[in-house]
mmCIF file of C-alpha atoms in Angstrom:
data_model
loop_
_atom_site.group_PDB
_atom_site.id
_atom_site.type_symbol
_atom_site.label_atom_id
_atom_site.label_comp_id
_atom_site.label_asym_id
_atom_site.label_seq_id
_atom_site.Cartn_x
_atom_site.Cartn_y
_atom_site.Cartn_z
ATOM 1 C CA MET A 1 0.378 0.222 0.224
ATOM 2 C CA ALA A 2 1.341 3.175 -1.210
ATOM 3 C CA ASP A 3 2.320 5.620 1.723
ATOM 4 C CA ARG A 4 -0.862 8.341 1.304
ATOM 5 C CA ARG A 5 1.887 11.348 1.530
ATOM 6 C CA GLU A 6 3.081 10.952 -1.873
ATOM 7 C CA LEU A 7 -0.009 8.802 -3.765
ATOM 8 C CA VAL A 8 -1.378 11.010 -6.733
ATOM 9 C CA VAL A 9 -4.678 9.774 -7.759
ATOM 10 C CA SER A 10 -5.625 10.176 -11.210
ATOM 11 C CA PHE A 11 -9.216 9.849 -12.198
ATOM 12 C CA GLY A 12 -10.895 10.109 -16.055
ATOM 13 C CA GLU A 13 -10.657 8.660 -19.307
ATOM 14 C CA MET A 14 -8.258 6.332 -20.660
ATOM 15 C CA LEU A 15 -9.047 4.906 -24.675
ATOM 16 C CA ILE A 16 -6.563 3.591 -27.470
ATOM 17 C CA ASP A 17 -5.300 6.150 -29.280
ATOM 18 C CA PHE A 18 -5.547 5.271 -33.630
ATOM 19 C CA VAL A 19 -2.060 6.708 -35.028
ATOM 20 C CA PRO A 20 -1.201 6.571 -38.428
ATOM 21 C CA THR A 21 1.968 4.939 -39.603
ATOM 22 C CA GLU A 22 2.597 8.140 -41.881
ATOM 23 C CA ALA A 23 3.150 11.034 -39.934
ATOM 24 C CA GLY A 24 1.956 14.388 -41.655
ATOM 25 C CA VAL A 25 -1.202 13.445 -42.962
ATOM 26 C CA SER A 26 -5.086 13.543 -42.314
ATOM 27 C CA LEU A 27 -7.244 11.227 -41.197
ATOM 28 C CA ALA A 28 -8.700 10.063 -44.484
ATOM 29 C CA GLU A 29 -5.347 9.753 -45.956
ATOM 30 C CA ALA A 30 -3.697 7.820 -43.541
ATOM 31 C CA PRO A 31 -2.822 4.605 -45.117
ATOM 32 C CA ALA A 32 -3.310 2.587 -42.401
ATOM 33 C CA PHE A 33 -3.024 3.018 -38.228
ATOM 34 C CA VAL A 34 -1.780 1.746 -35.005
ATOM 35 C CA LYS A 35 -2.659 1.561 -31.725
ATOM 36 C CA ALA A 36 -1.157 3.301 -28.945
ATOM 37 C CA PRO A 37 -2.820 3.506 -24.930
ATOM 38 C CA GLY A 38 -3.833 7.119 -24.178
ATOM 39 C CA GLY A 39 -6.097 9.375 -22.205
ATOM 40 C CA ALA A 40 -4.745 12.039 -19.938
ATOM 41 C CA PRO A 41 -4.998 11.305 -17.103
ATOM 42 C CA ALA A 42 -4.016 7.861 -17.268
ATOM 43 C CA ASN A 43 -0.189 9.127 -18.961
ATOM 44 C CA VAL A 44 -0.025 11.610 -15.588
ATOM 45 C CA ALA A 45 -0.596 8.273 -13.533
ATOM 46 C CA ILE A 46 2.203 6.691 -15.362
ATOM 47 C CA ALA A 47 4.322 9.465 -15.520
ATOM 48 C CA VAL A 48 4.000 9.574 -11.738
ATOM 49 C CA SER A 49 4.837 5.878 -11.509
ATOM 50 C CA ARG A 50 7.488 6.109 -13.710
ATOM 51 C CA LEU A 51 9.326 8.966 -11.463
ATOM 52 C CA GLY A 52 9.575 6.113 -9.189
ATOM 53 C CA GLY A 53 6.208 7.354 -7.581
ATOM 54 C CA ALA A 54 2.865 6.240 -5.898
ATOM 55 C CA ALA A 55 0.373 6.290 -8.625
ATOM 56 C CA ALA A 56 -3.338 5.513 -8.839
ATOM 57 C CA PHE A 57 -6.028 5.729 -11.741
ATOM 58 C CA VAL A 58 -9.520 5.801 -11.174
ATOM 59 C CA GLY A 59 -11.996 5.400 -14.269
ATOM 60 C CA LYS A 60 -14.554 3.281 -16.072
ATOM 61 C CA LEU A 61 -13.259 1.037 -19.146
ATOM 62 C CA GLY A 62 -15.450 -1.276 -21.519
ATOM 63 C CA GLU A 63 -15.496 -5.289 -20.415
ATOM 64 C CA ASP A 64 -13.538 -5.970 -23.783
ATOM 65 C CA GLU A 65 -10.295 -6.791 -25.302
ATOM 66 C CA PHE A 66 -9.006 -2.934 -24.848
ATOM 67 C CA GLY A 67 -10.106 -2.773 -22.021
ATOM 68 C CA ARG A 68 -8.500 -5.518 -20.812
ATOM 69 C CA MET A 69 -5.356 -4.506 -22.521
ATOM 70 C CA LEU A 70 -4.996 -0.681 -20.613
ATOM 71 C CA ALA A 71 -5.794 -2.540 -17.105
ATOM 72 C CA ARG A 72 -3.279 -4.378 -17.386
ATOM 73 C CA ILE A 73 -0.811 -1.579 -18.764
ATOM 74 C CA LEU A 74 -1.979 0.384 -16.157
ATOM 75 C CA ARG A 75 -0.672 -2.345 -13.766
ATOM 76 C CA ASP A 76 2.591 -2.570 -15.947
ATOM 77 C CA ASN A 77 3.746 0.597 -15.391
ATOM 78 C CA GLY A 78 3.471 0.405 -11.891
ATOM 79 C CA VAL A 79 -0.005 1.761 -11.109
ATOM 80 C CA ASP A 80 -2.430 0.919 -8.713
ATOM 81 C CA ASP A 81 -5.558 -0.192 -10.861
ATOM 82 C CA GLY A 82 -8.022 -0.391 -7.719
ATOM 83 C CA GLY A 83 -9.877 2.327 -8.577
ATOM 84 C CA VAL A 84 -10.333 0.957 -12.160
ATOM 85 C CA VAL A 85 -14.102 -0.939 -12.783
ATOM 86 C CA PHE A 86 -15.345 -2.797 -16.160
ATOM 87 C CA ASP A 87 -18.821 -2.037 -18.152
ATOM 88 C CA THR A 88 -20.156 -4.934 -19.781
ATOM 89 C CA GLY A 89 -22.879 -2.851 -21.653
ATOM 90 C CA ALA A 90 -20.111 -0.331 -23.294
ATOM 91 C CA ARG A 91 -17.276 -0.025 -25.318
ATOM 92 C CA THR A 92 -13.237 1.447 -24.338
ATOM 93 C CA ALA A 93 -13.729 4.556 -25.767
ATOM 94 C CA LEU A 94 -11.350 5.321 -29.613
ATOM 95 C CA ALA A 95 -9.430 8.424 -31.123
ATOM 96 C CA PHE A 96 -8.374 8.537 -33.779
ATOM 97 C CA VAL A 97 -5.748 10.963 -34.092
ATOM 98 C CA THR A 98 -3.297 12.205 -36.702
ATOM 99 C CA LEU A 99 -0.263 14.934 -36.530
ATOM 100 C CA ARG A 100 -1.630 17.249 -40.344
ATOM 101 C CA ALA A 101 1.432 18.661 -42.151
ATOM 102 C CA ASP A 102 0.321 22.103 -41.099
ATOM 103 C CA GLY A 103 1.120 21.084 -37.466
ATOM 104 C CA GLU A 104 -2.438 20.977 -36.153
ATOM 105 C CA ARG A 105 -3.897 17.513 -34.613
ATOM 106 C CA GLU A 106 -7.332 16.191 -35.939
ATOM 107 C CA PHE A 107 -9.694 13.846 -33.696
ATOM 108 C CA MET A 108 -11.586 11.716 -34.193
ATOM 109 C CA PHE A 109 -13.686 10.120 -31.232
ATOM 110 C CA TYR A 110 -15.269 6.743 -30.671
ATOM 111 C CA ARG A 111 -17.731 7.344 -27.520
ATOM 112 C CA ASN A 112 -21.646 6.601 -28.307
ATOM 113 C CA PRO A 113 -21.480 6.264 -25.077
ATOM 114 C CA SER A 114 -17.961 4.713 -24.011
ATOM 115 C CA ALA A 115 -17.410 3.001 -20.660
ATOM 116 C CA ASP A 116 -15.609 5.876 -19.613
ATOM 117 C CA MET A 117 -18.438 7.958 -19.494
ATOM 118 C CA LEU A 118 -20.459 5.572 -17.807
ATOM 119 C CA LEU A 119 -18.988 6.252 -14.284
ATOM 120 C CA ARG A 120 -21.231 6.075 -11.887
ATOM 121 C CA GLU A 121 -20.608 7.337 -8.056
ATOM 122 C CA GLU A 122 -21.256 3.836 -6.895
ATOM 123 C CA ASP A 123 -18.199 2.398 -9.091
ATOM 124 C CA LEU A 124 -16.066 5.056 -7.168
ATOM 125 C CA ASN A 125 -12.848 3.580 -4.935
ATOM 126 C CA VAL A 126 -13.563 5.482 -1.666
ATOM 127 C CA GLU A 127 -10.972 4.349 0.265
ATOM 128 C CA LEU A 128 -8.134 4.659 -2.652
ATOM 129 C CA ILE A 129 -9.544 8.298 -2.871
ATOM 130 C CA LYS A 130 -9.176 9.071 0.462
ATOM 131 C CA ARG A 131 -5.689 8.194 0.045
ATOM 132 C CA ALA A 132 -4.379 10.285 -1.939
ATOM 133 C CA ALA A 133 -2.076 13.033 -1.491
ATOM 134 C CA VAL A 134 -3.193 14.753 -4.750
ATOM 135 C CA PHE A 135 -6.028 14.239 -6.502
ATOM 136 C CA HIS A 136 -5.686 14.992 -10.320
ATOM 137 C CA TYR A 137 -8.214 15.466 -13.235
ATOM 138 C CA GLY A 138 -8.962 16.947 -16.263
ATOM 139 C CA SER A 139 -12.530 18.187 -17.870
ATOM 140 C CA ILE A 140 -13.815 15.185 -20.374
ATOM 141 C CA SER A 141 -15.258 13.584 -17.320
ATOM 142 C CA LEU A 142 -17.368 16.627 -16.867
ATOM 143 C CA ILE A 143 -19.068 16.703 -19.850
ATOM 144 C CA THR A 144 -22.205 14.051 -19.312
ATOM 145 C CA ASP A 145 -24.050 12.144 -16.829
ATOM 146 C CA PRO A 146 -23.579 9.885 -15.008
ATOM 147 C CA CYS A 147 -19.607 10.151 -14.956
ATOM 148 C CA ARG A 148 -19.746 13.911 -14.448
ATOM 149 C CA THR A 149 -21.739 13.126 -10.780
ATOM 150 C CA ALA A 150 -19.248 11.009 -10.100
ATOM 151 C CA HIS A 151 -15.969 13.415 -10.941
ATOM 152 C CA LEU A 152 -18.110 16.069 -8.297
ATOM 153 C CA ARG A 153 -18.625 13.972 -5.456
ATOM 154 C CA ALA A 154 -14.926 12.328 -6.009
ATOM 155 C CA MET A 155 -13.392 15.978 -5.761
ATOM 156 C CA GLU A 156 -15.455 15.897 -2.648
ATOM 157 C CA ILE A 157 -14.235 13.014 -1.236
ATOM 158 C CA ALA A 158 -10.550 13.553 -1.951
ATOM 159 C CA LYS A 159 -11.090 17.056 -0.585
ATOM 160 C CA GLU A 160 -12.545 16.220 2.476
ATOM 161 C CA ALA A 161 -9.886 13.579 3.048
ATOM 162 C CA GLY A 162 -6.863 16.689 2.348
ATOM 163 C CA ALA A 163 -5.667 15.813 -0.346
ATOM 164 C CA LEU A 164 -4.529 19.051 -2.990
ATOM 165 C CA LEU A 165 -7.199 18.827 -5.798
ATOM 166 C CA SER A 166 -5.224 19.063 -9.476
ATOM 167 C CA TYR A 167 -6.593 20.276 -12.466
ATOM 168 C CA ASP A 168 -5.409 20.145 -16.344
ATOM 169 C CA PRO A 169 -8.635 21.325 -18.391
ATOM 170 C CA ASN A 170 -6.720 19.242 -21.180
ATOM 171 C CA LEU A 171 -9.154 21.158 -23.598
ATOM 172 C CA ARG A 172 -10.932 18.290 -26.545
ATOM 173 C CA GLU A 173 -13.130 21.113 -28.087
ATOM 174 C CA ALA A 174 -14.447 18.175 -30.947
ATOM 175 C CA LEU A 175 -16.323 16.502 -28.143
ATOM 176 C CA TRP A 176 -18.458 19.077 -26.566
ATOM 177 C CA PRO A 177 -21.766 19.859 -27.953
ATOM 178 C CA SER A 178 -21.032 23.715 -27.965
ATOM 179 C CA SER A 179 -17.584 26.449 -27.216
ATOM 180 C CA ASP A 180 -20.242 27.655 -24.784
ATOM 181 C CA LYS A 181 -20.813 25.108 -22.839
ATOM 182 C CA ALA A 182 -17.299 23.335 -22.701
ATOM 183 C CA ARG A 183 -15.797 27.393 -21.337
ATOM 184 C CA THR A 184 -19.018 26.962 -18.759
ATOM 185 C CA GLN A 185 -18.384 23.385 -17.274
ATOM 186 C CA ILE A 186 -14.984 23.530 -17.720
ATOM 187 C CA MET A 187 -14.665 26.920 -15.062
ATOM 188 C CA SER A 188 -17.777 25.069 -13.029
ATOM 189 C CA ILE A 189 -15.304 23.277 -10.497
ATOM 190 C CA TRP A 190 -12.513 26.313 -11.906
ATOM 191 C CA ASP A 191 -12.718 27.882 -7.287
ATOM 192 C CA GLN A 192 -12.162 24.226 -6.297
ATOM 193 C CA ALA A 193 -8.609 23.611 -7.339
ATOM 194 C CA ASP A 194 -5.187 23.913 -5.489
ATOM 195 C CA ILE A 195 -3.207 23.279 -8.952
ATOM 196 C CA VAL A 196 -4.474 24.172 -12.090
ATOM 197 C CA LYS A 197 -2.731 24.205 -15.469
ATOM 198 C CA VAL A 198 -3.389 25.414 -18.893
ATOM 199 C CA SER A 199 -1.451 25.753 -22.214
ATOM 200 C CA GLU A 200 -1.882 28.696 -24.015
ATOM 201 C CA VAL A 201 -4.515 27.800 -26.381
ATOM 202 C CA GLU A 202 -6.057 26.887 -23.199
ATOM 203 C CA LEU A 203 -5.388 30.215 -22.123
ATOM 204 C CA GLU A 204 -7.108 32.300 -24.791
ATOM 205 C CA PHE A 205 -10.051 29.896 -25.125
ATOM 206 C CA LEU A 206 -10.844 30.673 -21.379
ATOM 207 C CA THR A 207 -10.679 33.931 -21.164
ATOM 208 C CA GLY A 208 -11.198 35.011 -24.772
ATOM 209 C CA ILE A 209 -7.761 37.120 -25.121
ATOM 210 C CA ASN A 210 -4.825 35.985 -27.260
ATOM 211 C CA SER A 211 -2.085 37.644 -24.549
ATOM 212 C CA LEU A 212 0.073 35.654 -22.170
ATOM 213 C CA GLU A 213 0.846 39.095 -20.231
ATOM 214 C CA ASP A 214 0.164 38.756 -16.482
ATOM 215 C CA ASP A 215 -2.954 40.397 -15.980
ATOM 216 C CA VAL A 216 -4.361 38.060 -18.476
ATOM 217 C CA VAL A 217 -3.102 35.215 -16.726
ATOM 218 C CA MET A 218 -4.484 36.525 -13.281
ATOM 219 C CA LEU A 219 -8.183 36.426 -14.886
ATOM 220 C CA LEU A 220 -7.832 32.752 -14.207
ATOM 221 C CA TRP A 221 -6.241 33.187 -10.536
ATOM 222 C CA ARG A 222 -8.490 32.449 -7.424
ATOM 223 C CA PRO A 223 -7.496 33.251 -3.934
ATOM 224 C CA THR A 224 -8.038 29.751 -3.247
ATOM 225 C CA MET A 225 -5.630 28.224 -5.513
ATOM 226 C CA LYS A 226 -1.774 27.485 -4.063
ATOM 227 C CA LEU A 227 -0.409 27.353 -7.982
ATOM 228 C CA LEU A 228 -1.542 28.467 -11.257
ATOM 229 C CA LEU A 229 0.606 27.282 -14.346
ATOM 230 C CA VAL A 230 0.944 27.968 -18.143
ATOM 231 C CA THR A 231 2.783 25.686 -20.332
ATOM 232 C CA LEU A 232 4.221 27.295 -23.568
ATOM 233 C CA GLY A 233 5.066 24.621 -25.342
ATOM 234 C CA ASP A 234 8.969 24.199 -25.929
ATOM 235 C CA GLN A 235 8.952 27.512 -24.385
ATOM 236 C CA GLY A 236 9.032 26.859 -21.083
ATOM 237 C CA CYS A 237 6.269 27.460 -18.707
ATOM 238 C CA LYS A 238 4.424 30.636 -16.772
ATOM 239 C CA TYR A 239 4.303 29.908 -13.091
ATOM 240 C CA TYR A 240 1.585 32.258 -10.444
ATOM 241 C CA ALA A 241 2.129 31.514 -6.365
ATOM 242 C CA ARG A 242 0.207 33.180 -3.476
ATOM 243 C CA ASP A 243 3.842 35.368 -3.584
ATOM 244 C CA PHE A 244 5.334 34.896 -6.272
ATOM 245 C CA ARG A 245 5.327 34.417 -9.906
ATOM 246 C CA GLY A 246 7.809 33.860 -13.080
ATOM 247 C CA ALA A 247 8.790 32.065 -15.367
ATOM 248 C CA VAL A 248 11.401 28.889 -16.354
ATOM 249 C CA PRO A 249 12.318 28.135 -19.656
ATOM 250 C CA SER A 250 12.874 24.409 -20.905
ATOM 251 C CA TYR A 251 15.025 22.547 -22.456
ATOM 252 C CA LYS A 252 15.825 22.138 -26.325
ATOM 253 C CA VAL A 253 15.507 18.748 -27.814
ATOM 254 C CA GLN A 254 14.540 17.702 -31.463
ATOM 255 C CA GLN A 255 10.949 16.915 -31.270
ATOM 256 C CA VAL A 256 9.467 14.233 -32.741
ATOM 257 C CA ASP A 257 6.066 14.230 -31.461
ATOM 258 C CA THR A 258 4.494 16.388 -28.224
ATOM 259 C CA THR A 259 1.782 13.639 -27.308
ATOM 260 C CA GLY A 260 1.459 13.302 -23.684
ATOM 261 C CA ALA A 261 4.721 16.219 -23.135
ATOM 262 C CA GLY A 262 2.087 17.890 -21.125
ATOM 263 C CA ASP A 263 1.349 15.029 -19.036
ATOM 264 C CA ALA A 264 4.324 13.808 -18.022
ATOM 265 C CA PHE A 265 4.965 18.051 -17.052
ATOM 266 C CA VAL A 266 2.166 17.589 -14.863
ATOM 267 C CA GLY A 267 3.089 13.782 -13.601
ATOM 268 C CA ALA A 268 6.926 15.091 -13.104
ATOM 269 C CA LEU A 269 5.268 18.276 -11.033
ATOM 270 C CA LEU A 270 3.027 16.681 -8.627
ATOM 271 C CA ARG A 271 5.703 13.733 -7.999
ATOM 272 C CA LYS A 272 8.294 17.109 -6.935
ATOM 273 C CA ILE A 273 5.184 18.397 -4.810
ATOM 274 C CA VAL A 274 4.300 15.188 -3.094
ATOM 275 C CA GLN A 275 7.559 14.652 -2.202
ATOM 276 C CA ASP A 276 8.190 18.391 -0.455
ATOM 277 C CA PRO A 277 4.751 20.130 -0.581
ATOM 278 C CA SER A 278 6.625 23.341 1.003
ATOM 279 C CA SER A 279 7.866 23.998 -2.577
ATOM 280 C CA LEU A 280 4.128 25.452 -3.028
ATOM 281 C CA GLN A 281 5.418 28.286 -1.123
ATOM 282 C CA ASP A 282 9.342 28.821 -1.371
ATOM 283 C CA GLN A 283 9.946 29.990 -5.169
ATOM 284 C CA LYS A 284 13.696 28.569 -5.515
ATOM 285 C CA LYS A 285 12.437 25.044 -4.759
ATOM 286 C CA LEU A 286 9.300 25.586 -6.905
ATOM 287 C CA GLU A 287 11.536 26.641 -9.920
ATOM 288 C CA GLU A 288 13.486 23.842 -9.318
ATOM 289 C CA ALA A 289 10.173 21.404 -9.395
ATOM 290 C CA ILE A 290 9.254 22.907 -12.846
ATOM 291 C CA LYS A 291 12.403 22.698 -14.192
ATOM 292 C CA PHE A 292 12.350 19.084 -13.402
ATOM 293 C CA ALA A 293 8.629 19.150 -15.397
ATOM 294 C CA ASN A 294 9.937 21.170 -18.144
ATOM 295 C CA ALA A 295 12.538 18.430 -18.779
ATOM 296 C CA CYS A 296 10.350 15.255 -18.737
ATOM 297 C CA GLY A 297 7.631 16.795 -20.654
ATOM 298 C CA ALA A 298 10.983 17.472 -23.261
ATOM 299 C CA ILE A 299 12.352 14.290 -23.040
ATOM 300 C CA THR A 300 8.348 12.937 -23.904
ATOM 301 C CA ALA A 301 8.495 14.938 -26.809
ATOM 302 C CA THR A 302 11.393 13.500 -28.438
ATOM 303 C CA LYS A 303 10.153 10.039 -29.072
ATOM 304 C CA LYS A 304 6.914 8.573 -31.035
ATOM 305 C CA GLY A 305 3.867 7.689 -28.336
ATOM 306 C CA ALA A 306 3.008 9.061 -25.099
ATOM 307 C CA ILE A 307 3.454 6.223 -22.487
ATOM 308 C CA PRO A 308 6.282 4.805 -24.208
ATOM 309 C CA SER A 309 8.279 8.451 -23.628
ATOM 310 C CA LEU A 310 7.569 9.318 -20.471
ATOM 311 C CA PRO A 311 10.864 9.503 -18.958
ATOM 312 C CA THR A 312 12.489 7.534 -15.854
ATOM 313 C CA GLU A 313 14.000 9.796 -13.133
ATOM 314 C CA THR A 314 17.629 8.839 -14.317
ATOM 315 C CA GLU A 315 17.125 10.642 -17.821
ATOM 316 C CA VAL A 316 15.303 13.347 -16.530
ATOM 317 C CA LEU A 317 18.381 14.050 -14.376
ATOM 318 C CA GLN A 318 20.822 13.714 -17.073
ATOM 319 C CA LEU A 319 19.192 16.210 -19.780
ATOM 320 C CA ILE A 320 19.307 18.643 -16.918
ATOM 321 C CA GLU A 321 23.268 17.869 -16.156
ATOM 322 C CA ARG A 322 23.758 18.241 -19.728
ATOM 323 C CA ALA A 323 22.380 21.464 -20.750
#
């Protein structure tokens, strides 16, 4: 049983990504696809475990070949799957993902409904959630009931048990009925999070302003927060804490596939925070933690696929030393 002081529990979706065998083509043009395990919350859990941390995943999979495969991948990567349940009536979610020649990602999702959307409050492993030092989640689980209600209840259980709440909206507009609905629902739980990470695209989507200036970012700040982060891809990250703020550059690497780099960043940062929670109040310690997380994200972008690319602590420290 993991030490609750360091356990990161990740909640939400795990699915199969189908990725074209050829780069830079649209989904329609792709000659063939290979399957890759995905889902941001699951990636975060595996990132934590790969770095030597304690991680667990809470979510619902289909009682099918893909669902059993994903649960096995969690276990093989050292993630506690005690929060995973299976649905006999719905399939494991699938997503076709490609990086087009213009650099834009294109998604096509098969989830009408998929098992992850059908997670119910009574499916929750309450004891596991109560052991979390950090409870991490995204916004895809807010799209529809019953999963939305289960998500809100899980947050409540974790908060009452003393966990820090970590939120990465991980915007996927194609899954929402409308942009307005996405914005409203993503912001509906904003005030409850202790740690929030957004990308620059999400910053613009949520504020309606195309700017990285501090006054724009601060529109997303809440007095209840301990840390707000804006990731800037290969440019690094801006951070905002209660008593200080700043920016930490990333590491120059040869990018191959950025899938999962943001999840690697989040997993690495949460790993450092549970190891030393005082870093949320100490600027020097926080910058070291973000530097570590930036290195983790950078390494993940140098290889294909999210989960196979997630680095070990040794690999991250080697990159930092070389820089």
